[in-house]
Coordinates of C-alpha atoms in Angstrom, one line a residue:
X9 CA 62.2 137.9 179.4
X10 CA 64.7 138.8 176.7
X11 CA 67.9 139.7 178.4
X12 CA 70.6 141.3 176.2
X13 CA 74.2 139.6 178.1
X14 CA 76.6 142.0 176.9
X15 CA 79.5 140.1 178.7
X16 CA 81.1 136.9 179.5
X17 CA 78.9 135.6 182.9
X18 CA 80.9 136.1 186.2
X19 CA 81.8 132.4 186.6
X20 CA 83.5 131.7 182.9
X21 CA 86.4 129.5 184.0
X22 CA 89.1 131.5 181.7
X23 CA 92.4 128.9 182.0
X24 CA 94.8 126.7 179.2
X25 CA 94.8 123.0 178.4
X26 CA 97.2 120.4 178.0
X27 CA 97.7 116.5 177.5
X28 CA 99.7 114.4 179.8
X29 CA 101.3 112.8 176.9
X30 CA 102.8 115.8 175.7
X31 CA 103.9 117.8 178.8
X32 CA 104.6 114.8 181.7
X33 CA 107.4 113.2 180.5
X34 CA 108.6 110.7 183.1
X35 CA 107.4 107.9 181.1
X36 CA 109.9 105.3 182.9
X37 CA 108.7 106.4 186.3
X38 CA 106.4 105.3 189.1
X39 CA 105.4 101.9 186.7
X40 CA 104.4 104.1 183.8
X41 CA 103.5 102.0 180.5
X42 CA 103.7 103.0 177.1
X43 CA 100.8 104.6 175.3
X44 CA 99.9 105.0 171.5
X45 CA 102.1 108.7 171.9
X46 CA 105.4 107.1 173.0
X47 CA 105.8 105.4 169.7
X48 CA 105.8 109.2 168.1
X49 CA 109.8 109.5 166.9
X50 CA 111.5 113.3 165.9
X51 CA 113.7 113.1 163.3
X52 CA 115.1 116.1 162.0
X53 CA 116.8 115.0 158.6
X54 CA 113.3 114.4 157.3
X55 CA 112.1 117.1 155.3
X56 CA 110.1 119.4 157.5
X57 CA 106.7 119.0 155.1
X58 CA 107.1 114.9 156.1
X59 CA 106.9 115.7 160.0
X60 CA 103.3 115.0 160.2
X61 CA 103.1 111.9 158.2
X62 CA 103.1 109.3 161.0
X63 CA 100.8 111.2 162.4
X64 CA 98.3 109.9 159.9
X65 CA 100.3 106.9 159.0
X66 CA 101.4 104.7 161.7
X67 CA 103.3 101.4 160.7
X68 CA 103.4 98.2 162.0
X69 CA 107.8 98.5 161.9
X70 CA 107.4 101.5 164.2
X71 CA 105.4 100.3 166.6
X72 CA 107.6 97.1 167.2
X73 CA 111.2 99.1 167.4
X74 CA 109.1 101.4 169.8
X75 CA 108.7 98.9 172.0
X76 CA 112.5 97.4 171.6
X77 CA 114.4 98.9 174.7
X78 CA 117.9 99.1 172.5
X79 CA 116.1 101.5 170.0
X80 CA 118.0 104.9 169.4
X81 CA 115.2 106.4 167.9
X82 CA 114.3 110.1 169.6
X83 CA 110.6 109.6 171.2
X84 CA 109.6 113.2 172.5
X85 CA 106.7 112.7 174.2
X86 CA 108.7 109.9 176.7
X87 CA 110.0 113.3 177.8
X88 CA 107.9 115.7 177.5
X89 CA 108.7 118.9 179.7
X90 CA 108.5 117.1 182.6
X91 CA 105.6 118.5 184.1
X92 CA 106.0 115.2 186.2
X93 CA 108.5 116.9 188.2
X94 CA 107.9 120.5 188.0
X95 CA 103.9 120.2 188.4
X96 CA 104.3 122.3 191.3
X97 CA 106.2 125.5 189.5
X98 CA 104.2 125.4 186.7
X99 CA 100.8 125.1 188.3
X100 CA 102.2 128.0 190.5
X101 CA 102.4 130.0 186.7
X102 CA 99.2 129.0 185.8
X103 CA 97.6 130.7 189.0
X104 CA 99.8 134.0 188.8
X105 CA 98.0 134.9 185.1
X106 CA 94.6 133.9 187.5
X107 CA 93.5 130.9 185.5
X108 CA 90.0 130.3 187.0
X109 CA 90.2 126.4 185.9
X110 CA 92.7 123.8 183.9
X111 CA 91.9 121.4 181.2
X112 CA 94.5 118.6 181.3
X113 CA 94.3 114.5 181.0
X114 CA 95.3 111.4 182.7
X115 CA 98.0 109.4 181.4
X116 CA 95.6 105.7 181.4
X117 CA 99.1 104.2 181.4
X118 CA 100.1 105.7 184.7
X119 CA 97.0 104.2 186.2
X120 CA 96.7 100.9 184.1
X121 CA 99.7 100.2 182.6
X122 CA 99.3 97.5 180.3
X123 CA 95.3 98.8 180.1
X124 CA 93.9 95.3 181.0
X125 CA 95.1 94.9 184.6
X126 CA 92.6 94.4 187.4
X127 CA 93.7 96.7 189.8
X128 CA 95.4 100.2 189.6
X129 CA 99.1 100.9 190.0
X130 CA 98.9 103.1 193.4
X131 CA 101.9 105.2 192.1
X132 CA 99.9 106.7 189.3
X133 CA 96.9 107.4 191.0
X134 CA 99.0 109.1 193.9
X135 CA 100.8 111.5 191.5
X136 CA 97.1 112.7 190.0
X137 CA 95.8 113.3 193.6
X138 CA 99.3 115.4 194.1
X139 CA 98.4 117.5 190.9
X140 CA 94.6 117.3 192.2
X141 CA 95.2 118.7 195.5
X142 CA 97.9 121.8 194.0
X143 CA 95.3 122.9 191.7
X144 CA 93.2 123.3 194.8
X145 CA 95.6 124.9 196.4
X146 CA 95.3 127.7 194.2
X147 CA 91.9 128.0 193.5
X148 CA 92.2 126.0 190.0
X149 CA 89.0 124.1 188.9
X150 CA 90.0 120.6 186.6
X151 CA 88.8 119.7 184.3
X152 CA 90.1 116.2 182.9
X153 CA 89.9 114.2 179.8
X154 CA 89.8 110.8 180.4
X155 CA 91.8 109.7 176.9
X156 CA 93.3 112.1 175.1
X157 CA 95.4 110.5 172.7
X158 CA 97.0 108.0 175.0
X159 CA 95.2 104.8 175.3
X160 CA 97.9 101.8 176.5
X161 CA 100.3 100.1 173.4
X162 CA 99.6 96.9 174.9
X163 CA 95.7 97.7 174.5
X164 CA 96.7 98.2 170.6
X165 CA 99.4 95.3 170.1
X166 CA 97.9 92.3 171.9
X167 CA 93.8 93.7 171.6
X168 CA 93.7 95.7 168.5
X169 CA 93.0 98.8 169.7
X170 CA 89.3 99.8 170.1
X171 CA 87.8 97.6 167.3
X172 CA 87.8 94.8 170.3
X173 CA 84.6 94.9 172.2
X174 CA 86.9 93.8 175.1
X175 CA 88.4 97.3 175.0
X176 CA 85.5 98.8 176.7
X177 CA 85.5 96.8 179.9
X178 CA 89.1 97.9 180.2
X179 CA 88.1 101.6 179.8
X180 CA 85.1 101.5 182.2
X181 CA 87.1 99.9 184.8
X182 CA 90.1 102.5 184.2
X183 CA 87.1 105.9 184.0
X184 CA 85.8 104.0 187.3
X185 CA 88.9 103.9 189.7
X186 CA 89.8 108.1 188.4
X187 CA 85.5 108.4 189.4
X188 CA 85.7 106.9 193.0
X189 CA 89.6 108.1 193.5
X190 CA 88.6 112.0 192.6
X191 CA 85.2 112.3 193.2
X192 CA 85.4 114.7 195.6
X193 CA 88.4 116.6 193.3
X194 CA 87.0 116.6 190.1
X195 CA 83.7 118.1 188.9
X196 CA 84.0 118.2 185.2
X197 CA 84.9 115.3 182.9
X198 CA 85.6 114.7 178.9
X199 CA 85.2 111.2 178.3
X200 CA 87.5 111.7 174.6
X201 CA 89.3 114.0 173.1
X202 CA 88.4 114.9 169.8
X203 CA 86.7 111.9 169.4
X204 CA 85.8 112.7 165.5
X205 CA 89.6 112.6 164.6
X206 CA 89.7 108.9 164.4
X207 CA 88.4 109.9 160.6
X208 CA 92.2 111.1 160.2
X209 CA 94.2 109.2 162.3
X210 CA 93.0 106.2 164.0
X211 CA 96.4 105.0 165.4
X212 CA 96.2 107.7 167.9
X213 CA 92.3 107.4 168.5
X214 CA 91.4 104.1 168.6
X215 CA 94.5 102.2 168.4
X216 CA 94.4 101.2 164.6
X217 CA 97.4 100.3 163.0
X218 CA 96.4 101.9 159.5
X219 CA 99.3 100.2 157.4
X220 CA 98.0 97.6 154.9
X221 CA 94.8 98.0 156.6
X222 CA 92.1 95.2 154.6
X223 CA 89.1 97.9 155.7
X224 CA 90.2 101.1 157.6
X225 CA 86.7 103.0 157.2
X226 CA 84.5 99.5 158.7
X227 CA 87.4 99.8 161.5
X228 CA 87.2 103.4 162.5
X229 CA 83.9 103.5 163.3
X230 CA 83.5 99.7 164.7
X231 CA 86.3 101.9 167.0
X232 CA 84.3 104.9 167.0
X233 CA 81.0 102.7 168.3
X234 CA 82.7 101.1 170.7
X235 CA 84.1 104.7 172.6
X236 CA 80.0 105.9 172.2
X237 CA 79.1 102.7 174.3
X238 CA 82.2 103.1 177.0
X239 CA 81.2 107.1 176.8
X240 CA 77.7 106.4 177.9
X241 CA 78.7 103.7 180.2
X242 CA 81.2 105.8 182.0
X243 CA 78.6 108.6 182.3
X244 CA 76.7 106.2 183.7
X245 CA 79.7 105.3 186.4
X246 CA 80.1 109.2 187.2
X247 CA 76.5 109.6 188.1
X248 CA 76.4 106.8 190.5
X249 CA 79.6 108.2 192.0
X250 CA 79.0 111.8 192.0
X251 CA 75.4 112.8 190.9
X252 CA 76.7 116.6 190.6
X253 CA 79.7 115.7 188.6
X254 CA 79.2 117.0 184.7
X255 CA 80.3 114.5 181.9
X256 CA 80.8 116.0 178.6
X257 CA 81.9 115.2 174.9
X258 CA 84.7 117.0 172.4
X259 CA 85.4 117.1 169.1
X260 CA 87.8 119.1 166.8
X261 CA 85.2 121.7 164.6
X262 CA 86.8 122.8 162.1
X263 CA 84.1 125.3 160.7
X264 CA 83.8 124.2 156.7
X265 CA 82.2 127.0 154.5
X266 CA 81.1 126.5 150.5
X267 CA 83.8 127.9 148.3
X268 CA 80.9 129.5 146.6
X269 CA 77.0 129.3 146.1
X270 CA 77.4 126.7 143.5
X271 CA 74.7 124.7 144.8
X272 CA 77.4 121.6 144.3
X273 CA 79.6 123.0 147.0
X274 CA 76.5 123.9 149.3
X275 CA 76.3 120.2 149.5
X276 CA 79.6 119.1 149.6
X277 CA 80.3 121.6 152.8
X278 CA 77.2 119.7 154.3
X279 CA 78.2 116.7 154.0
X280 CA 82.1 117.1 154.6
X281 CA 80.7 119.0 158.4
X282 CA 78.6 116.0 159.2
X283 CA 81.2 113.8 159.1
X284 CA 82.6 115.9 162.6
X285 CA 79.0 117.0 163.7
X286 CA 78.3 112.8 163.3
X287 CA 80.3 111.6 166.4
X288 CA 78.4 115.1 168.7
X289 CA 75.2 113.8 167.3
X290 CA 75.3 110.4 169.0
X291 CA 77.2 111.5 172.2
X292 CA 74.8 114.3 173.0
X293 CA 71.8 113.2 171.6
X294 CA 72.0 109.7 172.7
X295 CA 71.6 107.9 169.3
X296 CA 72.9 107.6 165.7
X297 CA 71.4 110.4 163.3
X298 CA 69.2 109.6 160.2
X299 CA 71.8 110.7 157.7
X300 CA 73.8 107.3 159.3
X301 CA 72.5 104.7 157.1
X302 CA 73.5 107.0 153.6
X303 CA 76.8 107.5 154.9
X304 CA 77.8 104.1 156.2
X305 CA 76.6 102.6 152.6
X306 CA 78.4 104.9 150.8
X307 CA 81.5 103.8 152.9
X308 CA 80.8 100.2 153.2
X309 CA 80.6 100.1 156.9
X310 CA 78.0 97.6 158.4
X311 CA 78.6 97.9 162.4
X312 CA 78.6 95.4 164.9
X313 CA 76.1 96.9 168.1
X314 CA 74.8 94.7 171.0
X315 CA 71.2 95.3 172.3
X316 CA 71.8 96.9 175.2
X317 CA 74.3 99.3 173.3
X318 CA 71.5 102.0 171.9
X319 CA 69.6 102.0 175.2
X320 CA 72.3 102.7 177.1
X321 CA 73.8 105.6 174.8
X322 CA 70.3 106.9 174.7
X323 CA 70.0 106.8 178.5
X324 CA 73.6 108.4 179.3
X325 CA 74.5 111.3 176.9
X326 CA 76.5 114.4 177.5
X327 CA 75.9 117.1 180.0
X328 CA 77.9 119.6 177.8
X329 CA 79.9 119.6 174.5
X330 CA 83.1 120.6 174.2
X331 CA 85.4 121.7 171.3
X332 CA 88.5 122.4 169.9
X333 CA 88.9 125.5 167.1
X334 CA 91.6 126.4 165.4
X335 CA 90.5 127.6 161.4
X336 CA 88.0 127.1 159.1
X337 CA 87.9 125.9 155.6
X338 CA 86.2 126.3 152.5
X339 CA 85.0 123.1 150.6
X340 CA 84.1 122.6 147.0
X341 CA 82.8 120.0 145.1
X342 CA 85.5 120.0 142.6
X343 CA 89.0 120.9 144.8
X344 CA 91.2 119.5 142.0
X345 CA 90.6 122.6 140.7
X346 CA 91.3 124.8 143.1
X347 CA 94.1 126.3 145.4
X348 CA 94.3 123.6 148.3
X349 CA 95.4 124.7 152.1
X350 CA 98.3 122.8 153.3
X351 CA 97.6 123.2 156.9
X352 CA 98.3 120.6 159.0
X353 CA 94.8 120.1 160.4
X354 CA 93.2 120.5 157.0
X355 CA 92.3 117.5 155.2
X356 CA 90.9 118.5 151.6
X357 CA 90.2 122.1 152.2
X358 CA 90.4 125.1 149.6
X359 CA 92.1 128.1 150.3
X360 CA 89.7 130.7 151.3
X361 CA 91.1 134.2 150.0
X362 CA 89.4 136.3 152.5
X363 CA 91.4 134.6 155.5
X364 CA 95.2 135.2 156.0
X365 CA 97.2 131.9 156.8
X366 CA 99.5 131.0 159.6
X367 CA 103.4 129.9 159.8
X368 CA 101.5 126.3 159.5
X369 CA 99.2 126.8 156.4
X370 CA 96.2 127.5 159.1
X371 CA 93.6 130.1 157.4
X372 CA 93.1 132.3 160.7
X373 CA 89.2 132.8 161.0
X374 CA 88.4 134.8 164.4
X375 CA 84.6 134.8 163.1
X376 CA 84.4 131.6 162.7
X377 CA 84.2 130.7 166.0
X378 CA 81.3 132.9 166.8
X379 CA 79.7 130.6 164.3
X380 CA 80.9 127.4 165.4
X381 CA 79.3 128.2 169.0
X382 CA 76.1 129.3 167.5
X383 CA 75.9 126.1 165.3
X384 CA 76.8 123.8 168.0
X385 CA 74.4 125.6 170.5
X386 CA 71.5 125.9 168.2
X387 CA 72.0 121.7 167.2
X388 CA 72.3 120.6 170.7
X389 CA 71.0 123.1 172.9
X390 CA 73.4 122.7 175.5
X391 CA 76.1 124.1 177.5
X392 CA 79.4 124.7 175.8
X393 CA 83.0 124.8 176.5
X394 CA 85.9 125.8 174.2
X395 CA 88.6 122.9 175.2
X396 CA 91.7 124.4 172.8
X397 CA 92.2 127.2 170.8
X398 CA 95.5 128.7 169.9
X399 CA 98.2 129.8 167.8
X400 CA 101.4 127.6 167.5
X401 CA 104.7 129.1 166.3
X402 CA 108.1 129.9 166.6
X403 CA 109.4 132.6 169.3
X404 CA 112.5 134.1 169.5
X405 CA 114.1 134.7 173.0
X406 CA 115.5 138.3 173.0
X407 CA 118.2 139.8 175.6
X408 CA 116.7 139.7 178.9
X409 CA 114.4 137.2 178.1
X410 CA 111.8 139.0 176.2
X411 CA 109.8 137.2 174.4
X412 CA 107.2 139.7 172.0
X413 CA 104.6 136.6 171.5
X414 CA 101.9 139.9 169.8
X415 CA 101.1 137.4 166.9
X416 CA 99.8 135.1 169.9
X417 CA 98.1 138.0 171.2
X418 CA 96.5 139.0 168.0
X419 CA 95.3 135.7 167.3
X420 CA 93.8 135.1 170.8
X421 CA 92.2 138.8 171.3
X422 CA 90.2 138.5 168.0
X423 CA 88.9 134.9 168.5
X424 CA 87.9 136.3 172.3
X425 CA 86.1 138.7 171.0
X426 CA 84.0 136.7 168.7
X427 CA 83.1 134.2 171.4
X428 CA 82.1 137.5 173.7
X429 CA 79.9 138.2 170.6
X430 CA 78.6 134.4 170.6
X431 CA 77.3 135.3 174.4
X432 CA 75.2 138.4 173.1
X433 CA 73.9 136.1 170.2
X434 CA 72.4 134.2 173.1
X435 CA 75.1 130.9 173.3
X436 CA 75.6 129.4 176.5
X437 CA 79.7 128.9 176.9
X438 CA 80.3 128.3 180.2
X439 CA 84.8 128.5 179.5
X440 CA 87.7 128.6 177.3
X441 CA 90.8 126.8 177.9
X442 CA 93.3 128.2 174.9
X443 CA 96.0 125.2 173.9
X444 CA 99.2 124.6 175.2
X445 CA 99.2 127.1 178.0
X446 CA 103.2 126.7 178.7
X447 CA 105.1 125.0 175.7
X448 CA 105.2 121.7 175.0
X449 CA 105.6 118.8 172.7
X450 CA 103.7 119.2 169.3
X451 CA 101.1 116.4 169.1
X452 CA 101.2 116.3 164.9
X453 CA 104.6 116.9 164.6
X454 CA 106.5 116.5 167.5
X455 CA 108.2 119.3 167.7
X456 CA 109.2 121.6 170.6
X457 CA 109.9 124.6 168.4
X458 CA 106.0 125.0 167.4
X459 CA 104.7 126.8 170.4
X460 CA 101.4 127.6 172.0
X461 CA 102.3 128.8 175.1
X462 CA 102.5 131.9 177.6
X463 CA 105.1 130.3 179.2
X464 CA 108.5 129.7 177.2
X465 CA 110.2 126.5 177.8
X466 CA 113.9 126.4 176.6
X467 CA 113.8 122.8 175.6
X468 CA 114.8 122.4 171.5
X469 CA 113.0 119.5 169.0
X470 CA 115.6 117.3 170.6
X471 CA 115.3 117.7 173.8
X472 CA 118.0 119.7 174.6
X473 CA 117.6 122.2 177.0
X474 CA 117.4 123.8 181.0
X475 CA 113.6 123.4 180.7
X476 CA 113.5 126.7 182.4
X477 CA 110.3 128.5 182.8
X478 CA 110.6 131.8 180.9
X479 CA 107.2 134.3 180.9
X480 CA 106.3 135.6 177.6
X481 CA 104.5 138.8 176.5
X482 CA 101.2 137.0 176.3
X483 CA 101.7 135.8 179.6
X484 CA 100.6 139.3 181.6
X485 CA 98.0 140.0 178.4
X486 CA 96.0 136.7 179.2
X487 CA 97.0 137.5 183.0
X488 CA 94.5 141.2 182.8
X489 CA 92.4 139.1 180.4
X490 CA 91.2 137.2 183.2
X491 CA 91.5 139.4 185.5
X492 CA 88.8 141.6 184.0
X493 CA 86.4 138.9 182.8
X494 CA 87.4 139.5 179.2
X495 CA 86.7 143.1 179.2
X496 CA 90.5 144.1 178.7
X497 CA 91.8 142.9 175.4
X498 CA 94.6 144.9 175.1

């Protein structure tokens, strides 16, 4: 009856993740529209510590020049790496290292250009089922977010973004034609990616334009409601389609700890890890959480919801609940006198002196993530999925094309470990897809020179580049990784 599991079970899909708007590139081919990510300029005369800003400030000036054909602004992620072209070579990396599955997204805007259309462009869907049918090829299980950070411009400019019901229809038709199309391609499904960073930067999330915004926080979660409703309805749309398809949920978890045992900060760190834990609740439970009406009072927000829009989230939640982990962060109720973190992806967090921090102000936290699986698991009780974990930062190509990535390593090794540890604690994780398996465009900053990957891709911030393919020391590490079901860590 009680079954010590000492390893990782001998289906974990071990593979890497990416997002179509940061690797495809192509973004003037086969009747591709622009998405909320082709606005995202590089400019390297601002100051390095300013890269990020648009990132959580998007402005109503940049969004028109983005769409002005004349502009000589630099937009990376219009090029990407061109996976669009090299889909072939690089999915032939991916299943040399034995990747058992691959987490990647549809670029809406291939499919639906302007978002609102009636019918598909046939280009879009063609170069998917191309991708689709390679990963077969070689033994490579999708698995496919629906949005990740790319939802149409036109969707934001002449709908305003998710905070019109209208929005919805649009999705559910767009989650419908990929259903029917790859149905018999594509088992496993996220409907959003991260779908609780709209609380940081609901340009990219839900198509806010937070400039001069009258009411941002009533905005991002009319926005937020609105993606639990097409969620659930989409779920809905798979079943029909594909009864064994599985539909799940993700959200960034950035595990928050108290600063100390001042009962003050005990709170604080409850409080600040609901406002993540929040957008899981509803998508795998099926309904809003009791500590809803406190929180939208203290943050003005009085939703707009149809009738029908509780019975059908209750009716169509999650099959599984995925995550991304980077870091955790400790939390006080009092931070303005304490040591901040200046990590990208931390938004009020104190520095923690037990954790060393990264290149990018991350506080590294392996052990974390053994927690993070056992909260999730013991809150929802079902099957999890690590979507993105990983270590971005510089590498330096050495004669012969060596590239000694053992800080990669490192990081990746120790967080393994801890989710091997998570299984013996009784968790059920069913994979782990580490971030930005071959290089690619930074999706905060927009840089090329902050790398994830195993695979080196000589490309600079600017573009420049051969784009050559270039194997890097973690590439044959997470290669035996796989190969021995996590069992040879190196």
């Amino acid at each position: 009856m009680f079954q010590l599991k000492t390893n990782f079970p001998e289906n974990f899909l071990w593979g890497g993740a990416t997002a179509a708007n940061q690797l495809e590139g192509a973004s003037d081919v086969g009747g591709k529209g622009l998405s909320v990510s082709d606005v995202y300029i590089f400019d390297e005369n601002i100051p390095k510590e300013h890269w990020s800003d648009q990132w959580h400030m998007m402005t109503h000036r940049q969004v028109e020049e983005a769409q002005n054909p004349s502009s000589e602004k630099y937009y990376p992620k219009r090029q990407g790496i061109d996976f669009y072209h090299n889909y072939k070579e690089d999915i032939a990396l991916f299943a040399e290292m034995g990747f058992k599955c691959y987490r990647m997204s549809l670029a809406w805007t291939r499919i639906f250009p302007n978002g609102d259309e009636l019918e598909p462009n046939e280009e879009g869907l063609a170069f998917y089922d191309r991708v689709f049918d390679e990963l077969n090829k070689h033994g490579i299980e999708p698995i496919v977010s629906l949005s990740h950070y790319e939802m149409p411009l036109y969707l934001v400019t002449e709908y305003g973004g998710w905070v019109n019901r209208k929005v919805i229809d649009f999705y559910v038709r767009f989650a419908t034609t990929v259903f029917n199309r790859y149905k018999d391609k594509v088992k496993y499904w996220i409907t959003f990616n991260e779908i609780n960073c709209v609380k940081h930067h609901p340009y990219v999330s839900v198509g806010i334009i937070e400039e001069n915004h009258p009411h941002i926080e009533q905005a991002k979660y009319q926005g937020a409601h609105h993606q639990f409703v097409a969620s659930a309805l989409a779920i809905k749309a798979c079943k029909e389609i594909n009864p064994e398809a599985k539909v799940g949920c993700m959200i960034s978890y950035q595990l928050l700890v108290p600063y100390s045992c001042n009962p003050d900060d005990i709170q604080a760190t409850v409080e600040n890890q609901r406002t993540s834990l929040f957008f899981s609740d509803v998508q795998a439970r099926g309904y809003y959480p009791s500590y809803t009406a406190r929180m939208f009072a203290e943050k003005n927000v009085v939703l707009e919801i149809e009738p029908e829009d509780e019975q059908i989230m209750r009716e169509y939640p999650v099959d599984y609940v995925s995550f991304s982990y980077y870091m955790s962060s400790a939390i006080s109720a009092h931070p303005e006198k304490l040591e901040g973190a200046v990590g990208n992806l931390i938004t009020g967090g104190i520095k923690n002196p037990y954790l060393p921090t990264s290149e990018w102000g991350w506080q590294v936290d392996p052990k974390g993530l053994r927690t993070a699986l056992n909260q999730l698991y013991d809150r929802y009780q079902k099957p999890l999925f690590i979507a993105e974990n990983g270590l971005g930062a510089v590498d330096t190509i050495e004669p012969g094309d060596i590239i000694q990535d053992d800080y990669r390593i490192s990081y990746l090794r120790d967080h393994i470990k801890q989710i091997k540890e998570a299984i013996s604690d009784g968790v059920d994780v069913f994979g782990y897809t580490s971030w930005g398996c071959i290089d690619m465009v930074s999706a905060s900053t927009n840089q090329m020179s902050k790398r994830y990957g195993y695979i080196y891709v000589d490309q600079d911030d600017r573009g420049r580049g051969t784009k050559r393919r270039i194997k890097k020391k973690s590439f044959d590490w997470y290669k035996k990784v796989i190969a021995s079901n996590g069992e040879q860590l190196g």
